[in-house]
Amino acid sequence: MVKRSLQASLTGIQEAKRAFALKGWTQDNLAAEVNLKTRQPIWRFFSGRPVERHTFIEICLVLELNWREIATNPPAEFRELEEYTEPAVLDIDALVQQVRCLRRATPTQRFDKIQDQCGTLQLLDISRPVAIDDIYIDLNILQEIASQQWLEITELQKLDPKEFDRFGLGEINLNQIPGTQAVETYSKLRVLGKPGVGKTTFLQHLAIQCNQSAFVSNHVPIFITLRNFAQESKITNDFSLLKYIRQEFITSGISDPSVIETLLNAGRVLLLLDGMDEILNQQSNTVLSEIRRFSDKYHRNQLVATCRTASQRFRLRGFTDVEIAPFTSEQIQAFAEKWFVAFSKTNTQDGQTQSAEFIQKLDLAENWQFRQLVVTPLFLHLACWVFHGQEKFPTKRTDFYKQGLDLLLGKWDEAKGIERDDVYRGFLLPQKLKLLSQIAAATFQDGQYFFEQRIVEQYIGDYIQNLTNVPMDAEELQVESEAALKAIEAQHGLLAERARGIFSFSYLAFQEYFTARKIVASHNLQAFEQALSGLVSHITDPHWREIFLLTATMLRSADSLVQLMKQQIDALVAQDPYLQEFLAWASQKSRSIPSQAKDATVRAFYLALSRTPHVAPHFILASTLDQGMFLDAALDDLLLECAIDESQDFAHIHACGDALSTILGIVLDVGLYKSLQQLSDQLPNSRQSQERFRLWWQTNYSTWAEQLKTTVINYRNINHQWEFSIRPLAKVLFAREGKRVKVKGEEGNTEPFPLPPSPFPDLCKKSIEQQQVLQRYYDANQLLLDCLHSNCEVTPAIRQEIEATLLLPQKELEDREWE
């Protein structure tokens, strides 16, 4: 039986110590180079005590020593570690071609083995495999690892939420190159990436391309799943890549062991090692030591390994680390077209049509959350699958997020048969979800999209401490918290190290989803009410918009939430008499219009018509303008055009005249028609001279414009000059002093106007504050409407009451309560 340990002889120890001294390392440094967790095996090595055989050999390799010369009586059983002798081969190219069957009429078993091993994919939730060429698109590679950047957290906190998901993923500062170019550039490459970014598929693609002579045609591809290698080697207690590859060749009909040795010694192998992160911890050091040994011995060959980014601590000396970049817009479009063609139930044209519809809807503003997620093959496949079944994106985004999280938290590893180490100390799935929800809610509440490692470890430590109810030593708790953080990052990819020591959720959508989940999952009625009240306090904060929408759709009944939102919205303007008067005018005007649209829709229309900040488009687009509303809109535009009094030319007056003629064609009220016709008759005609036109302008225009305004107010009750903007207010104030002023932004003027003495600055300040309050009021009403239309569960009576009382002044709301 093969000995499982080796020990250094006295002469070997002296030789090893000399080599160690030349390195200038400590024993901790050497342990890190050998990828050991502690320096105890190093101490045992230099003390002449038995050391696990692969660790012994790895120490010697790192110190550049021949392990046979260092060991005491090395056993003869280590024949697989003997230097290989290259058999006499006259033409290595002929051997490569022979193994890869390219000079035969029919494929060899080896060619078929690679095609069978790497030629198809089994996508999640799809009942049949798909050919890799039918779905694969070229990946891009980041030559710099985002998480290795040194950045201050203050730099990250400045990012806009829509830049959050892009940061560190290649669209800002990191250069990208095609994946095949990276393989051609570096002979030893380790490809990093988060779960579901396509690492395994990339290696399969390389194997197929090489097998079909489309890539590195002078090499023989060998694809090894390291998880399988580790499991089989554990059974035989023999971690030898060479033996494993020999067995691979035997199953491919190549039984002569000299063939693989010849190819390896000649550097004609493309060795693809998939899943360094999928090896259990107790086997990882042994497997990695064997990869290093094999790589050093057969250094002329091309090696590509894959590993999750968070597991890059498993170092491979001599390998260049790169990272898979997220999909670009072009890659998303190319993947979607291939996906829908591959899974179309009819024909290629139908698949292309559905792909075009998918991209068109994905680019809509309301689907930008999906657009942020589908930058990886995993989520893009999930989005295509959902769209394929429904021909639209789900109204409840929470359903999509839940499917994605189910994949990351378990199904992804289960589908690949990966067994992970129990780093969570036996956490069940609900406990993992609760932990992530607490981290998300605590950081989001503080406005933190990015947080330092020590902060998130404190949140994890608090959760572990509360979960166990058993006091833990501070150092032990710190170790457990750090291990849990690394497990979440490596196993699920839900937390990601964006720069050194700075973490975030991998996608803002997940931080928002878990924050909403924390609110919904409140453990009792009192806590639930407090959570909803806390949420509603953020109703004017745009960063919380998605939390409101997600919470509404996750609640079994959203009645309490939408009622609290309505109360908070009405309170925003309840104490401002001017704003209340403004709302009362809009309400009165809406009642005077015999429109089939809902009262709230008509109120919104007239609030928008007042030239206040934008009313949310939902209100206006939801209505079909009747004749009265269309007339009011045309009159308001005419008044706005006539207010541009700096334009003293006939073309301007002619435009006003044309607009007035159009309006006369839709006026039904006899009195209004007569008044507008009289005003139209007063306008100068095109036959008048420039001098007579200028004289008319100077003597008549101001009076004419004022008469037009008065007529519109008297007959249509619009254009009351509601002043919520500093520009029109400033003009009015200056006009009272008999001054003319141009405001910043107008033609020919770039300087801000000077404010007159008090009390004018105070009035301007108040106007700006009212404008801001009104804008928040509009946006909050839009948010409430979006929640109601988000497919959430709201009692019909409550839904009708809220929609009926939108944008009403406080007095009318109180009157309705008394009815």
CSV table of C-alpha atoms in Angstrom, one decimal, residues 6 39 42 55 137 230 246 299 307 406 411 546 572 574 590 655 786:
chain,number,residue,atom,x,y,z
A,6,LEU,CA,6.8,11.6,3.7
A,39,ARG,CA,2.0,26.8,9.2
A,42,ILE,CA,5.8,23.7,7.5
A,55,THR,CA,2.0,18.7,0.9
A,137,ILE,CA,-22.2,33.6,-27.9
A,230,ALA,CA,-11.5,15.0,-6.7
A,246,ARG,CA,-4.8,8.3,-19.1
A,299,HIS,CA,4.6,23.9,-18.6
A,307,CYS,CA,-13.3,29.4,-10.5
A,406,ASP,CA,-34.0,30.1,-5.7
A,411,LYS,CA,-30.9,24.9,-7.4
A,546,GLU,CA,-38.9,50.2,-5.8
A,572,LEU,CA,-47.8,66.9,2.3
A,574,ALA,CA,-52.6,70.0,3.9
A,590,SER,CA,-62.8,69.0,-13.4
A,655,ALA,CA,-48.4,82.4,-35.5
A,786,ASP,CA,-48.2,52.6,-9.6
